[in-house]
Coordinates of C-alpha atoms in Angstrom, one line a residue:
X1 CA 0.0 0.0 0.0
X2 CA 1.2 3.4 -0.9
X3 CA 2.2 5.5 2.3
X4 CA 3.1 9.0 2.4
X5 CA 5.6 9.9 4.9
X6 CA 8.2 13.4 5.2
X7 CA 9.3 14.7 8.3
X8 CA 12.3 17.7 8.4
X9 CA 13.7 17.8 12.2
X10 CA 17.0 20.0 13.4
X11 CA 19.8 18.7 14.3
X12 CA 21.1 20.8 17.8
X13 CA 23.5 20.5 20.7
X14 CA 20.8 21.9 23.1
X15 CA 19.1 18.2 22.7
X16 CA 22.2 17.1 23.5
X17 CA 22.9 16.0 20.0
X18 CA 26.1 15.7 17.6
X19 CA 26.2 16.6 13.8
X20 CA 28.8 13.6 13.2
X21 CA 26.9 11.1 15.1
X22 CA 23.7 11.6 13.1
X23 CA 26.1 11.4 9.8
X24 CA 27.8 8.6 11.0
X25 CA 24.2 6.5 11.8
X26 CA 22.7 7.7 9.1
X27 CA 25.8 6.8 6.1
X28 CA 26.6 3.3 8.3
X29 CA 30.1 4.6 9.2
X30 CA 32.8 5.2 12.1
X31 CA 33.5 8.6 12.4
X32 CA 35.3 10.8 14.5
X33 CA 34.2 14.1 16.1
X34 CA 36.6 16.6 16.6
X35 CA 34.5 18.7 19.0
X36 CA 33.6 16.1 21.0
X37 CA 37.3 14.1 20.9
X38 CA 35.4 10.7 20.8
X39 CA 34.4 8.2 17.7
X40 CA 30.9 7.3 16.9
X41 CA 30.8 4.0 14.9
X42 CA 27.7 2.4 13.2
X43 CA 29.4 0.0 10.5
X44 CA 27.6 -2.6 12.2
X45 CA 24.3 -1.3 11.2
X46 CA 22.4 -3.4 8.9
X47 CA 20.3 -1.9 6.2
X48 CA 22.1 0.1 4.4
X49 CA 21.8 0.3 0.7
X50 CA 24.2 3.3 -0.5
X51 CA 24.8 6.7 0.9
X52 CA 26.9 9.7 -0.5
X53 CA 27.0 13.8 -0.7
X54 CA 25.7 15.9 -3.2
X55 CA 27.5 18.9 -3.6
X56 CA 26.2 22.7 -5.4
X57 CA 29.2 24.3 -7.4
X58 CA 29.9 27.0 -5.2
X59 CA 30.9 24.4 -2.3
X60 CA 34.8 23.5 -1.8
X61 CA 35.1 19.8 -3.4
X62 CA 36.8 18.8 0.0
X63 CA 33.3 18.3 1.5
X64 CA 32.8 15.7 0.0
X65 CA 34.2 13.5 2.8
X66 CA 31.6 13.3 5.3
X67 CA 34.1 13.7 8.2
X68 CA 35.4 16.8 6.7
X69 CA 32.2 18.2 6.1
X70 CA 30.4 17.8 9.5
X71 CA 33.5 18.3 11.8
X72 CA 33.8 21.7 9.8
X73 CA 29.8 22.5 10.4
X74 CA 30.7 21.8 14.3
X75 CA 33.6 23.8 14.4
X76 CA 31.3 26.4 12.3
X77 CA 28.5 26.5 14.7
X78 CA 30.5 27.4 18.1
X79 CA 27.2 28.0 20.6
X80 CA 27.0 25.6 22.9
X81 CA 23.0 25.2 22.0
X82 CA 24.0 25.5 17.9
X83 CA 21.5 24.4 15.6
X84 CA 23.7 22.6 13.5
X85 CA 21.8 20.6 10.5
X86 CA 18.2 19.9 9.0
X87 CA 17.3 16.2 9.0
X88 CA 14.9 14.8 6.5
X89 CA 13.0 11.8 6.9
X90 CA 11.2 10.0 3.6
X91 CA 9.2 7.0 3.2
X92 CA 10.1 5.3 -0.1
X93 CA 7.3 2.8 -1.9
X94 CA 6.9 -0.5 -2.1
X95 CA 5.5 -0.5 -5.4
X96 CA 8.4 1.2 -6.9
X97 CA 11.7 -1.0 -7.1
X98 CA 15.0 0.1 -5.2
X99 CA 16.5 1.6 -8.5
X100 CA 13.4 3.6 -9.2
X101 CA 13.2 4.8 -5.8
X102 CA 16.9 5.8 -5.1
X103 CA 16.2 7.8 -8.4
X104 CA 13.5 9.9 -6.9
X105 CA 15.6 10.1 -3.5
X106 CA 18.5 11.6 -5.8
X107 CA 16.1 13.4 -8.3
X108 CA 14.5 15.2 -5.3
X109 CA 17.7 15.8 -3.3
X110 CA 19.1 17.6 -6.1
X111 CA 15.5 19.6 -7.4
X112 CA 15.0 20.8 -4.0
X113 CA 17.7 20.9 -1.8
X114 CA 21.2 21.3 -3.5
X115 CA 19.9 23.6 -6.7
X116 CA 18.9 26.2 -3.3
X117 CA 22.7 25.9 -2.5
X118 CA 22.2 22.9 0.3
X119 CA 25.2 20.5 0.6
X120 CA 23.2 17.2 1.2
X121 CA 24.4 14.1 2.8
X122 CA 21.9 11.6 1.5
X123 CA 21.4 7.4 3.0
X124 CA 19.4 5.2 1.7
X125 CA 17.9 2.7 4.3
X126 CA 16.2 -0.4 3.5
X127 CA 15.6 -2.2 7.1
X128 CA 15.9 -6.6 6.8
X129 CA 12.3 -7.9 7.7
X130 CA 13.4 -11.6 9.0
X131 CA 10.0 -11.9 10.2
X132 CA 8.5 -11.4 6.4
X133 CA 7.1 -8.2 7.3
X134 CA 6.4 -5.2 5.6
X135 CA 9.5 -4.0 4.1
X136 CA 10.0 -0.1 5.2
X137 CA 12.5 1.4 2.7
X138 CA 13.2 4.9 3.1
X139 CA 16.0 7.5 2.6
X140 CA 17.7 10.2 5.2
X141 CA 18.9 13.7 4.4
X142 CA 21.1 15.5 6.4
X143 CA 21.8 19.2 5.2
X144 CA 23.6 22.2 6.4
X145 CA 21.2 25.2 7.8
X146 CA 24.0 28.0 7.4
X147 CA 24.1 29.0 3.4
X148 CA 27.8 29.3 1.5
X149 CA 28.5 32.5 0.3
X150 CA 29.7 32.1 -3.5
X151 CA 33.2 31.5 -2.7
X152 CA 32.8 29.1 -0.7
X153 CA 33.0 30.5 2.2
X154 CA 30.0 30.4 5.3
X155 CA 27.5 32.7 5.6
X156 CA 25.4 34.3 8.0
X157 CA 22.1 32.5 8.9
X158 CA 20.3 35.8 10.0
X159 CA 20.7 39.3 9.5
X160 CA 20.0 42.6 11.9
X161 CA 16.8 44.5 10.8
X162 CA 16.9 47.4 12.9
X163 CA 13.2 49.2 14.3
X164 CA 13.6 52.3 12.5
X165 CA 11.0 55.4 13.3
X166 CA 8.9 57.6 11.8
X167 CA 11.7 59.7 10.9
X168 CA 13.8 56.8 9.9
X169 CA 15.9 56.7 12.6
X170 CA 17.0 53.5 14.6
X171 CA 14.4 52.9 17.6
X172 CA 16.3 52.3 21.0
X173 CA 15.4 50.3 24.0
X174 CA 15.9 51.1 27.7
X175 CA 19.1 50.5 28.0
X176 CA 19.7 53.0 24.8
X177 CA 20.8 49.7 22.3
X178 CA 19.1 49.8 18.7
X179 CA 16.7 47.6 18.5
X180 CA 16.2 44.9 15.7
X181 CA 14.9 41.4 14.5
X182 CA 16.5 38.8 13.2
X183 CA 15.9 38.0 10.0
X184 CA 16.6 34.6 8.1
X185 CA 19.1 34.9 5.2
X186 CA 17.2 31.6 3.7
X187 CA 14.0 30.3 3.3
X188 CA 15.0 27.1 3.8
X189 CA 13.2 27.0 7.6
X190 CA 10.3 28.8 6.2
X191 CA 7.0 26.3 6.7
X192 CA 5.7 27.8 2.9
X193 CA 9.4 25.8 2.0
X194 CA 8.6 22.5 3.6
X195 CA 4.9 22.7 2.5
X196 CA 6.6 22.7 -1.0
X197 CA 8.9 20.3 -0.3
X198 CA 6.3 17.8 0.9
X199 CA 4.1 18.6 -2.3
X200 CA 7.2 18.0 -4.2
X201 CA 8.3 14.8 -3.4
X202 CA 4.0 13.9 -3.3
X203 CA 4.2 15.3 -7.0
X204 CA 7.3 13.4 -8.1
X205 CA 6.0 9.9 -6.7
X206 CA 2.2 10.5 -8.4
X207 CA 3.8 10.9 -11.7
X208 CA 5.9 7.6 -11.3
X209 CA 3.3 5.6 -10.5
X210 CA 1.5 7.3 -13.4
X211 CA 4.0 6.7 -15.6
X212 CA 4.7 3.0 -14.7
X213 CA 0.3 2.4 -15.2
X214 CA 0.1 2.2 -11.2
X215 CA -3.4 2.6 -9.6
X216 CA -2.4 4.2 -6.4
X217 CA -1.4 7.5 -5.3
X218 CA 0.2 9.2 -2.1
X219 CA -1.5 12.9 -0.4
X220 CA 1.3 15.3 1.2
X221 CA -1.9 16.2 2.8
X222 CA -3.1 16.1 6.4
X223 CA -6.3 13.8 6.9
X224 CA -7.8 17.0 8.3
X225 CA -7.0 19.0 4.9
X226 CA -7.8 16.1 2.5
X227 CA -11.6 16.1 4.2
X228 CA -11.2 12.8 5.7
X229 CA -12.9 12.2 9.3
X230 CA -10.1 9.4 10.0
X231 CA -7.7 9.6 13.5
X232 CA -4.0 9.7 12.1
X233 CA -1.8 6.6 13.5
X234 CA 1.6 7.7 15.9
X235 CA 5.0 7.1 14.3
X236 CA 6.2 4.2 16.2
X237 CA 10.2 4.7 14.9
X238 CA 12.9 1.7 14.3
X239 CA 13.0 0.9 17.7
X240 CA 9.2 0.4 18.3
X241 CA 9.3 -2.1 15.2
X242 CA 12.2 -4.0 16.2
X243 CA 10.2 -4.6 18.9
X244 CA 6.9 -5.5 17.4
X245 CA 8.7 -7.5 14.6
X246 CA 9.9 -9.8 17.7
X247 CA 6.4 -10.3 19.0
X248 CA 6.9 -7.6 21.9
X249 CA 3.9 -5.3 21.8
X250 CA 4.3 -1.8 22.5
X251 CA 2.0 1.2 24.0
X252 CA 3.0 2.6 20.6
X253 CA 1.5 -0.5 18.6
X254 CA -1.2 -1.1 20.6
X255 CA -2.4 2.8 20.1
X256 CA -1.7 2.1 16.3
X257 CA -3.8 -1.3 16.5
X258 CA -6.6 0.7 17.7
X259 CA -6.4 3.6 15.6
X260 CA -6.5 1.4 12.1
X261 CA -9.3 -0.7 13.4
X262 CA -11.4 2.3 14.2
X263 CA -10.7 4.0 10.9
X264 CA -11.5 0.4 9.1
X265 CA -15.0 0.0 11.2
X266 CA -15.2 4.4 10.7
X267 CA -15.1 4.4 6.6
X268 CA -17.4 1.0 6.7
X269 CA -20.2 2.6 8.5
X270 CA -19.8 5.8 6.5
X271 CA -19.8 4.3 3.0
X272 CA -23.3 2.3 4.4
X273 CA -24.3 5.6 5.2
X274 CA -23.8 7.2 2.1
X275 CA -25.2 4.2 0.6
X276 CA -28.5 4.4 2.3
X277 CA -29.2 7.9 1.7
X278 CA -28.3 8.1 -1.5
X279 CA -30.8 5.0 -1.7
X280 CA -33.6 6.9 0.0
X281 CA -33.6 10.0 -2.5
X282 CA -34.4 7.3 -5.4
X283 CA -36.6 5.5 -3.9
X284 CA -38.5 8.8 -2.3
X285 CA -38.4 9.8 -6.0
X286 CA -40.1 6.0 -7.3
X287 CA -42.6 6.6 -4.5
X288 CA -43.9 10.1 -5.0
X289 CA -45.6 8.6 -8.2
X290 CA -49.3 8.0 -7.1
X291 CA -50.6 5.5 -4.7
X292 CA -47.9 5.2 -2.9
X293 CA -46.8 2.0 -0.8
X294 CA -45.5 1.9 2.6
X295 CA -42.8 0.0 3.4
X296 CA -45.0 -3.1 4.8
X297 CA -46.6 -3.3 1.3
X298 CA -43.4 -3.5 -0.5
X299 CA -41.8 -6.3 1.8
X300 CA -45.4 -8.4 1.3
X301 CA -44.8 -7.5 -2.3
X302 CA -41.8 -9.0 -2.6
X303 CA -41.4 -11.8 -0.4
X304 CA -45.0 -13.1 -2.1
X305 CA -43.0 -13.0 -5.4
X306 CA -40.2 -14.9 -4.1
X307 CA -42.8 -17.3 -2.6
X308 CA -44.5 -17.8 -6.2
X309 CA -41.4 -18.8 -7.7
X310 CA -39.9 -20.8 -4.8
X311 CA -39.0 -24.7 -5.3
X312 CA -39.3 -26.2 -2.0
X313 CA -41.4 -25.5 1.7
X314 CA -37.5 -25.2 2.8
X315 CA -37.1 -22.5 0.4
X316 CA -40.7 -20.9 1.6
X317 CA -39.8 -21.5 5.3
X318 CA -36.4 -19.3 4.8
X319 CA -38.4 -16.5 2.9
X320 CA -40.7 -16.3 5.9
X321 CA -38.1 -16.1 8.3
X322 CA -36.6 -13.3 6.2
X323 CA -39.5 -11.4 5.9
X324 CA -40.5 -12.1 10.1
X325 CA -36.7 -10.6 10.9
X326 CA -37.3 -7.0 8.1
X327 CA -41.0 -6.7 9.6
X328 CA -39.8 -6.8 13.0
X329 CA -37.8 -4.8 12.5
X330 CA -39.7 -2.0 11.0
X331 CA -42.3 -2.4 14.1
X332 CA -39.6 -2.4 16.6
X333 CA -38.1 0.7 15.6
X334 CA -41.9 2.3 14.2
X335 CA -40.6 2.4 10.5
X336 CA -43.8 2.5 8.8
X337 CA -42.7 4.9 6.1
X338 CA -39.6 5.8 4.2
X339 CA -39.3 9.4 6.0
X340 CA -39.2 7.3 9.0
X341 CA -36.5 5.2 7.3
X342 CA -34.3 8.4 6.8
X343 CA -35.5 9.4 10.0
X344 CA -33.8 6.4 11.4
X345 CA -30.7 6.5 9.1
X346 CA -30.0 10.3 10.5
X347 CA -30.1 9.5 13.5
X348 CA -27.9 6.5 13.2
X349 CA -25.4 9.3 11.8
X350 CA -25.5 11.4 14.3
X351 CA -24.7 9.0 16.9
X352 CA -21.5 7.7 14.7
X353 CA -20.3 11.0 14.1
X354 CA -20.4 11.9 17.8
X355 CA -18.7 8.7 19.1
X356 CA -16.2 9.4 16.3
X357 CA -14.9 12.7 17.3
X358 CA -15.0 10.9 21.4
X359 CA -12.8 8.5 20.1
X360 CA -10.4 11.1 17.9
X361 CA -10.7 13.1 21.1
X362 CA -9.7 10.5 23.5
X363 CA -6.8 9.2 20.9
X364 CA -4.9 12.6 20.8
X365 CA -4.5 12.9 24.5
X366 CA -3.4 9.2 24.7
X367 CA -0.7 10.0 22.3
X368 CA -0.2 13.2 24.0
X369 CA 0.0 11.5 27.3
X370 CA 2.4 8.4 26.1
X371 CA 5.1 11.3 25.0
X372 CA 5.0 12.9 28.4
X373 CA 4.8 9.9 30.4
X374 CA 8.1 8.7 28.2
X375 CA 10.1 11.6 29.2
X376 CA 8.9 11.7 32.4
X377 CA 10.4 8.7 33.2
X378 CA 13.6 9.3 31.5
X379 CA 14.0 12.9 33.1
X380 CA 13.0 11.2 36.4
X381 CA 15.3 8.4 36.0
X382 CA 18.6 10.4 34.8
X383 CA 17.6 13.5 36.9
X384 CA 20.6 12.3 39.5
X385 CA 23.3 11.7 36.2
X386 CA 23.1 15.2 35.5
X387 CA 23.2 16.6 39.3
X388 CA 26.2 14.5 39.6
X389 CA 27.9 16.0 36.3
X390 CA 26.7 19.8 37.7
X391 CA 28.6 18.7 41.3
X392 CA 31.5 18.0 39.6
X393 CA 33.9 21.6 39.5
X394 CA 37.4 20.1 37.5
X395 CA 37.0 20.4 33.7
X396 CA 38.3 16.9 33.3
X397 CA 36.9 15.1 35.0
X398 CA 33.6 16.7 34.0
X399 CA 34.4 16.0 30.7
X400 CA 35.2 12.7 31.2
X401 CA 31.9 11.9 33.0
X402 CA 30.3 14.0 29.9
X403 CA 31.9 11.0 27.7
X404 CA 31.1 8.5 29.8
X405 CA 27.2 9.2 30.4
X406 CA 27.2 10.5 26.5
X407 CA 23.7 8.9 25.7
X408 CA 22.0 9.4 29.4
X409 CA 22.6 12.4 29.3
X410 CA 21.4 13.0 25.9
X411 CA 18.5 11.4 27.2
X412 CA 18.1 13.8 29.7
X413 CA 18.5 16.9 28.1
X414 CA 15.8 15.8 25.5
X415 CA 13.4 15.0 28.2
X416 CA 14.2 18.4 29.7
X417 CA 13.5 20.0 26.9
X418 CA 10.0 18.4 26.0
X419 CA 8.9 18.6 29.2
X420 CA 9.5 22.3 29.1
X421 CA 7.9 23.1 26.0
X422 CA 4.6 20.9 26.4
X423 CA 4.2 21.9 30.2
X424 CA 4.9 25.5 30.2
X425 CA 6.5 25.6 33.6
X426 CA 3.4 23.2 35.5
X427 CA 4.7 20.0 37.5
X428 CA 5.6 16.7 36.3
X429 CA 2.7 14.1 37.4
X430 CA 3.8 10.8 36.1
X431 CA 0.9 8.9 38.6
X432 CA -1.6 11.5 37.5
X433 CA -0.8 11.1 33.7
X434 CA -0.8 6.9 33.8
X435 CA -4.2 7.1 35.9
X436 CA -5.2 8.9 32.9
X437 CA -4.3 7.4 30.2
X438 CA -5.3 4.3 31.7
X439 CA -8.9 5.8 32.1
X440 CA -9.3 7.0 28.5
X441 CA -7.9 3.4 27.4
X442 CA -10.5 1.7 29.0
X443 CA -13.3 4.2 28.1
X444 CA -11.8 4.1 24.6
X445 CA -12.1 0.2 24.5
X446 CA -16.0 0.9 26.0
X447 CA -17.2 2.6 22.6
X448 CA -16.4 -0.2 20.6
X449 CA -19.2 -2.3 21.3
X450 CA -21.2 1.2 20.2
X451 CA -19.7 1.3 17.1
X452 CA -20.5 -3.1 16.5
X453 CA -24.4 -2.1 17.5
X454 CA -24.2 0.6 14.9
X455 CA -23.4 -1.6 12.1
X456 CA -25.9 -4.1 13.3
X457 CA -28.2 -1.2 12.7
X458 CA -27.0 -0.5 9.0
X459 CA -26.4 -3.7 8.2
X460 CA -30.9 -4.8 8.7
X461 CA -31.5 -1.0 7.2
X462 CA -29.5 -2.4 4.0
X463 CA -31.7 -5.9 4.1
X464 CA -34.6 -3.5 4.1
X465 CA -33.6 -1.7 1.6
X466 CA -33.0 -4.7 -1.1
X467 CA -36.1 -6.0 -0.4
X468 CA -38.1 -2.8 -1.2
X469 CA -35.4 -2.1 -4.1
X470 CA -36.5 -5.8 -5.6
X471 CA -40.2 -4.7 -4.9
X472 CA -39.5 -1.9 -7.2
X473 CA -37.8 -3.4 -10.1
X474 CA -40.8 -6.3 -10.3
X475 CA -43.4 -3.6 -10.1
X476 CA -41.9 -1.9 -12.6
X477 CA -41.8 -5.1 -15.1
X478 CA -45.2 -6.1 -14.2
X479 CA -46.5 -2.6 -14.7
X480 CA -46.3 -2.5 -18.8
X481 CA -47.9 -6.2 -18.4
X482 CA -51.0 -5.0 -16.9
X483 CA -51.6 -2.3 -18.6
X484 CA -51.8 -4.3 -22.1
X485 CA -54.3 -6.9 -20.0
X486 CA -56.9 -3.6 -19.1
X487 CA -56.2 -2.8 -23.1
X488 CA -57.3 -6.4 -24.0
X489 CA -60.2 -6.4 -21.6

């Protein structure tokens, strides 16, 4: 099945994180980091297919090593919080083989990133599934975020734009400094430039299914924008997958489990939906013609037809247990006429559509809640690595416990910062966010039975409409038959 998936992230010291290590994991390669005097190897890492740098003319040919190129962005980028590279992430398709695909991946690179003066470090990944699963092919881009100047040299990646007056002159603050924004020297963090990335590469894969006669297509589009009442799934990362491929089931699977099923049982009951009204407005149409039948007449009508041309009393016996169940359930639910058909049918709508937005509802703060209770745990549980590295004065031997508690602490700093920016300064209640989530799983699980009654509902509302639909084509055929017998006569 065709999937459509682009993410852009940064790449920044401030989450604890190293512009060489992401190159090395990403390319499948030991490198060393000059800023951080320590190697990170991944040539152990299964999965990938080829990697290599793509370089605009402007840029010095020497960065075309990877450890040249990323050791001189850290050296570039001297704050201690830099923000030292744009990530891409990009689902590739199954349907396309891995030559078409890595000629997209380099097609695209090229179109969008390097023709705006972008060196770009580009991996393709193809994961083994030992399990027979899915295959999840996909490609990584790592680029730099400050722009070469056209000899090569680095750039700025803002300018000052001072507050000027009325009279033109430069506005002051308190302390009697100028005061100014910042202003980007790119567009390349602009959200209209990833919206046109992610049409892009949407664009590019559409016309190469096109061209190869392919009758699927992928939407850059969120479900929201595209119109579609569906609750989007979580991405569950390599890790989460390792895990599930090995039969360990995850929060993060489980929440996806859910989510599919519910947006399976969501587009049934709507497409019944659609059905049945659309139904209604021809057969309101057939029945505005005089003498009109109610819906009691047109089941007697037809099942009496069926009984006329039936070979057996087992054949009889099932037609009468047919017609029992339909009248039933007319009476039960007072359906005498079609407008109390529709009546019925918008009602049953109204009902879906309100358990669908509980259930979206309830979904988003589960996700929501599975993120913080994540790095809760990890800010709770490394909380006394980094007191230890603050109660340490030497530089040294800091730095040598900095080495030493490298990913912990990377840990750390990324739960610090999440934490931060989703709480806005409230308290971290790990008890109070799992008694939550647990209660919104369970009341989650609760609706599904609602949503099995519903279809139950649709599904005798479609019985009753065939019948009456049959009743209406054999009226129809008989009609031109009797009116030549009253001629005769």
């Amino acid at each position: 099945m065709a999937l459509y998936h682009l993410t852009v992230n940064q790449i920044k010291r401030s989450a604890g994180q190293s512009a060489i290590a992401a190159a090395a994991y990403r390319a499948g390669e030991r490198l060393y980091s000059d800023y951080y005097g320590e190697y990170s190897d991944y040539t152990h890492k299964g999965g990938v297919i080829c990697s290599e740098i793509i370089l605009p003319p402007h840029a010095p040919p020497e960065y075309q090593d990877r450890a040249t190129l990323w050791n001189t962005v850290e050296q570039v980028e001297k704050h201690p919080k830099a923000q030292l590279a744009y990530s891409f992430d990009v689902a590739l398709q199954n349907e396309l083989s891995m030559e078409e695909n890595i000629g997209l991946a380099r097609e695209f690179v090229r179109r969008c990133l390097v023709d705006r003066g972008m060196i770009a470090d580009l991996a393709i990944h193809a994961p083994d599934k030992e399990d027979g699963g899915i295959p999840n092919p996909h490609f990584h881009v790592m680029t730099i975020m400050r722009p070469l100047n056209p000899d090569g040299t680095w750039g700025q990646k803002q300018r000052r734009e001072y507050v000027l007056d009325n009279a033109g002159n430069r506005v002051l603050d308190e302390a009697g400094k100028p005061i100014f924004n910042a202003v980007p020297t790119t567009d390349w963090g602009s959200p209209e430039t990833l919206e046109e990335w992610r049409e892009t590469w949407c664009r590019m894969v559409n016309e190469k299914f096109a061209e190869k006669g392919l009758d699927v297509r992928i939407d850059h589009r969120s479900y929201v924008r595209q119109g579609l009442d569906l609750i989007p799934t979580v991405h569950e990362g390599p890790t989460v997958r390792q895990m599930e491929a090995k039969g360990i089931r995850t929060d993060k699977g489980e929440l996806n489990r859910w989510i599919k099923a519910t947006n399976r049982l969501m587009l049934d009951v709507k497409r019944k939906i659609k059905s049945l009204f659309g139904w209604i407005a021809e057969v309101k149409e057939e029945l505005s013609k005089p003498k009109t039948p109610s819906l009691a007449d047109l089941l007697i009508f037809y099942y009496e037809d069926r009984n006329a041309g039936a070979w057996s009393q087992r054949a009889k016996g099932k037609n009468l247990k047919e017609f029992s169940e339909a009248v039933n359930y007319l009476m039960e639910n007072k359906l005498l006429s079609l407008e109390a058909l529709e009546a019925r049918l918008s009602s049953v709508s109204t009902e879906f559509d309100a358990l669908s937005g509980a259930m979206k509802s309830k979904s988003a703060r589960m996700k929501e809640l599975q993120e913080l209770i994540r790095q809760g745990e990890n800010y709770k549980r490394l909380k006394p690595i980094y007191d230890e590295l603050n109660g340490i004065k030497w530089k040294k031997q800091r730095e040598k416990f900095e080495t030493a508690h490298d990913a912990d602490l990377r840990l750390f700093y990324t739960a610090r910062r999440i934490l931060k920016e989703k709480l806005d300064g409230k308290l971290v209640t790990l008890p109070a966010w799992k008694l939550e989530y647990n209660r919104l799983q369970a009341e989650y699980a609760e609706l599904s039975p609602q949503y099995k009654l519903l279809r139950e509902d649709l599904l005798k509302m479609r019985r009753v409409q065939h019948c009456i639909d049959r009743a209406l084509e054999q009226r129809q055929t008989q009609e031109p038959s009797r009116k030549k017998h009253d001629m005769e006569l």
